Coordinates of C-alpha atoms and ligand atoms in Angstrom, one line a residue:
X1 CA -0.2 -0.1 0.1
X2 CA 1.3 3.6 -0.8
X3 CA 0.6 6.3 1.5
X4 CA 0.4 9.9 0.1
X5 CA 2.2 12.6 2.0
X6 CA 0.9 15.7 0.4
X7 CA 2.4 15.2 -3.1
X8 CA 5.0 12.6 -2.0
X9 CA 5.0 9.0 -2.3
X10 CA 6.8 7.8 0.9
X11 CA 9.3 5.1 0.2
X12 CA 8.7 1.5 1.9
X13 CA 11.4 -0.3 3.3
X14 CA 11.6 -3.9 4.6
X15 CA 11.5 -3.8 8.7
X16 CA 9.9 -6.7 10.0
X17 CA 10.1 -10.5 9.0
X18 CA 7.5 -12.4 10.6
X19 CA 8.1 -16.1 11.0
X20 CA 5.2 -18.5 11.5
X21 CA 6.6 -21.7 13.2
X22 CA 5.4 -25.0 13.3
X23 CA 1.4 -25.4 14.0
X24 CA 0.1 -22.1 14.1
X25 CA -2.8 -22.2 11.8
X26 CA -3.7 -19.8 8.9
X27 CA -6.6 -17.9 10.7
X28 CA -4.3 -16.9 13.7
X29 CA -1.3 -16.1 11.5
X30 CA -3.4 -13.8 9.4
X31 CA -4.5 -12.0 12.7
X32 CA -1.2 -11.6 14.2
X33 CA 0.0 -9.8 10.8
X34 CA -3.1 -7.4 10.6
X35 CA -2.4 -6.8 14.1
X36 CA 1.0 -5.9 13.4
X37 CA 0.5 -4.0 10.3
X38 CA -2.5 -2.0 12.1
X39 CA -0.1 -0.9 14.5
X40 CA 2.8 0.2 12.2
X41 CA 0.3 1.9 10.0
X42 CA -0.9 3.8 13.2
X43 CA 2.8 5.5 13.8
X44 CA 3.4 5.5 9.9
X45 CA 3.4 9.3 10.0
X46 CA 6.5 9.5 12.4
X47 CA 8.4 6.9 10.3
X48 CA 10.9 8.0 7.9
X49 CA 9.9 4.9 5.6
X50 CA 6.7 2.7 5.4
X51 CA 7.7 -0.5 6.9
X52 CA 6.9 -3.8 5.0
X53 CA 6.3 -7.0 6.8
X54 CA 7.3 -10.0 5.1
X55 CA 5.8 -13.7 6.3
X56 CA 7.9 -16.8 6.2
X57 CA 6.6 -20.1 7.5
X58 CA 8.9 -22.7 8.9
X59 CA 8.8 -25.8 10.6
X60 CA 9.9 -25.6 14.4
X61 CA 13.2 -26.3 15.2
X62 CA 14.5 -29.4 17.3
X63 CA 14.7 -28.6 20.9
X64 CA 17.5 -30.7 22.5
X65 CA 16.6 -30.3 25.9
X66 CA 13.7 -28.9 27.9
X67 CA 14.4 -25.6 29.0
X68 CA 16.7 -24.6 25.8
X69 CA 13.9 -23.3 23.9
X70 CA 14.8 -19.7 23.9
X71 CA 18.5 -20.4 23.3
X72 CA 17.6 -22.4 20.2
X73 CA 15.0 -20.1 18.7
X74 CA 17.2 -17.3 19.3
X75 CA 20.0 -19.0 17.2
X76 CA 17.1 -19.7 14.8
X77 CA 16.0 -16.0 14.6
X78 CA 19.6 -14.7 14.0
X79 CA 19.7 -16.6 10.8
X80 CA 16.5 -15.2 9.2
X81 CA 16.8 -11.9 7.0
X82 CA 15.1 -8.9 8.4
X83 CA 16.3 -5.8 10.6
X84 CA 13.6 -6.8 13.2
X85 CA 12.4 -10.7 13.1
X86 CA 9.8 -11.6 15.1
X87 CA 8.9 -15.6 15.3
X88 CA 5.4 -17.2 16.7
X89 CA 5.4 -20.9 17.9
X90 CA 2.9 -23.1 19.6
X91 CA 5.9 -24.5 21.5
X92 CA 6.0 -23.6 25.1
X93 CA 9.1 -21.3 26.2
X94 CA 10.4 -22.9 29.4
X95 CA 12.0 -20.4 31.6
X96 CA 14.3 -22.7 34.3
X97 CA 14.8 -19.6 36.7
X98 CA 10.9 -18.9 37.1
X99 CA 9.8 -22.3 36.4
X100 CA 7.0 -22.0 34.1
X101 CA 6.6 -21.2 30.3
X102 CA 6.8 -17.4 29.4
X103 CA 4.9 -15.6 26.5
X104 CA 7.9 -14.6 24.6
X105 CA 11.3 -12.8 24.7
X106 CA 13.0 -10.5 22.6
X107 CA 16.0 -8.0 22.2
X108 CA 18.3 -6.7 19.8
X109 CA 16.4 -7.2 16.7
X110 CA 14.7 -10.7 17.4
X111 CA 12.1 -12.0 19.4
X112 CA 9.6 -15.0 20.0
X113 CA 6.0 -15.2 20.8
X114 CA 4.7 -18.5 22.5
X115 CA 0.7 -19.2 21.9
X116 CA 1.4 -22.2 24.2
X117 CA -0.3 -20.5 27.5
X118 CA -2.8 -19.1 25.4
X119 CA -4.3 -22.2 24.4
X120 CA -6.6 -22.3 27.6
X121 CA -8.7 -19.3 26.3
X122 CA -11.5 -19.6 23.9
X123 CA -10.3 -19.0 20.2
X124 CA -11.8 -15.4 20.1
X125 CA -9.9 -14.4 23.2
X126 CA -6.7 -16.1 22.2
X127 CA -6.9 -14.2 18.9
X128 CA -7.5 -10.8 20.6
X129 CA -4.6 -11.5 23.3
X130 CA -2.1 -12.9 21.2
X131 CA -2.8 -9.7 18.8
X132 CA -1.6 -7.6 21.4
X133 CA 1.2 -10.0 22.7
X134 CA 2.8 -9.9 19.4
X135 CA 3.2 -6.0 19.7
X136 CA 4.6 -6.5 23.1
X137 CA 7.2 -8.9 21.5
X138 CA 8.0 -6.5 18.6
X139 CA 8.5 -3.9 21.3
X140 CA 11.0 -6.1 23.1
X141 CA 12.9 -6.8 19.8
X142 CA 12.9 -3.3 19.2
X143 CA 14.7 -2.9 22.2
X144 CA 11.5 -1.1 24.3
X145 CA 11.5 -2.6 27.8
X146 CA 8.7 -3.3 30.0
X147 CA 6.4 -0.2 30.9
X148 CA 5.0 0.6 34.3
X149 CA 2.0 1.8 32.8
X150 CA -0.6 -1.1 33.7
X151 CA -2.5 -0.4 30.6
X152 CA 0.3 -0.3 28.1
X153 CA 0.9 -3.6 25.8
X154 CA 4.4 -3.0 26.7
X155 CA 3.8 -3.5 30.6
X156 CA 4.7 -6.6 32.4
X157 CA 2.2 -9.5 32.0
X158 CA 2.1 -12.2 34.8
X159 CA -0.9 -13.8 33.6
X160 CA -2.8 -14.1 29.9
X161 CA -5.6 -12.2 31.7
X162 CA -3.4 -9.4 32.3
X163 CA -3.5 -8.4 28.3
X164 CA -7.0 -7.6 28.8
X165 CA -6.5 -4.5 30.4
X166 CA -4.4 -3.2 27.8
X167 CA -6.3 -1.1 24.9
X168 CA -2.9 0.4 23.2
X169 CA 0.9 1.3 23.5
X170 CA 1.3 4.4 25.6
X171 CA 2.6 7.5 24.5
X172 CA 5.7 7.1 26.3
X173 CA 6.5 3.5 24.5
X174 CA 5.1 4.7 21.2
X175 CA 7.6 7.7 21.0
X176 CA 10.3 5.3 22.2
X177 CA 9.3 2.6 19.2
X178 CA 9.2 5.2 16.7
X179 CA 12.8 6.3 17.5
X180 CA 13.9 2.7 17.5
X181 CA 12.2 1.8 14.5
X182 CA 13.6 4.7 12.3
X183 CA 17.1 3.7 13.7
X184 CA 16.5 0.1 12.7
X185 CA 15.4 1.3 9.2
X186 CA 18.8 3.1 8.6
X187 CA 20.9 0.4 9.9
Ligands
LIG1 ZN1 4.4 2.0 27.7

């Protein structure tokens, strides 16, 4: 899609590669793409280029040992082309430090979302919550860390229900994201 800024057509530039791993179905991956796309569109006026999202489909990597999921996926994500790479998998990412599966992780241009703990909710709720959590993982991958504002998507989520209080990304995080996205697109 082209956007018109007065008489100028803004240039498009590849930014994100969305990697759909394993058994994530078409309906959910479309929803995640849409959520992502809408978010980027909402800040497009402040971005130097209109970002493009590429979608890739891949099998889940082999996890040699329980608890190594983050390490294995990080290695996989690093091999994929894209300024910022965000993966989605149905596999649980077990964090030994806290003895539970986490929703996702991200830093330095790569992140992963796990739908594992979201499966207990209804399909509708699951889509709604994951549509928010993907923005959170993207923020982490873009080096915007946990926010203290409970209403913000970038805030810490202990339970999947915690996402229900989030309506969007707060002003402060949005500003940080814009700054970081512009930087990632330049690099
Ligand atoms: Zn925030």
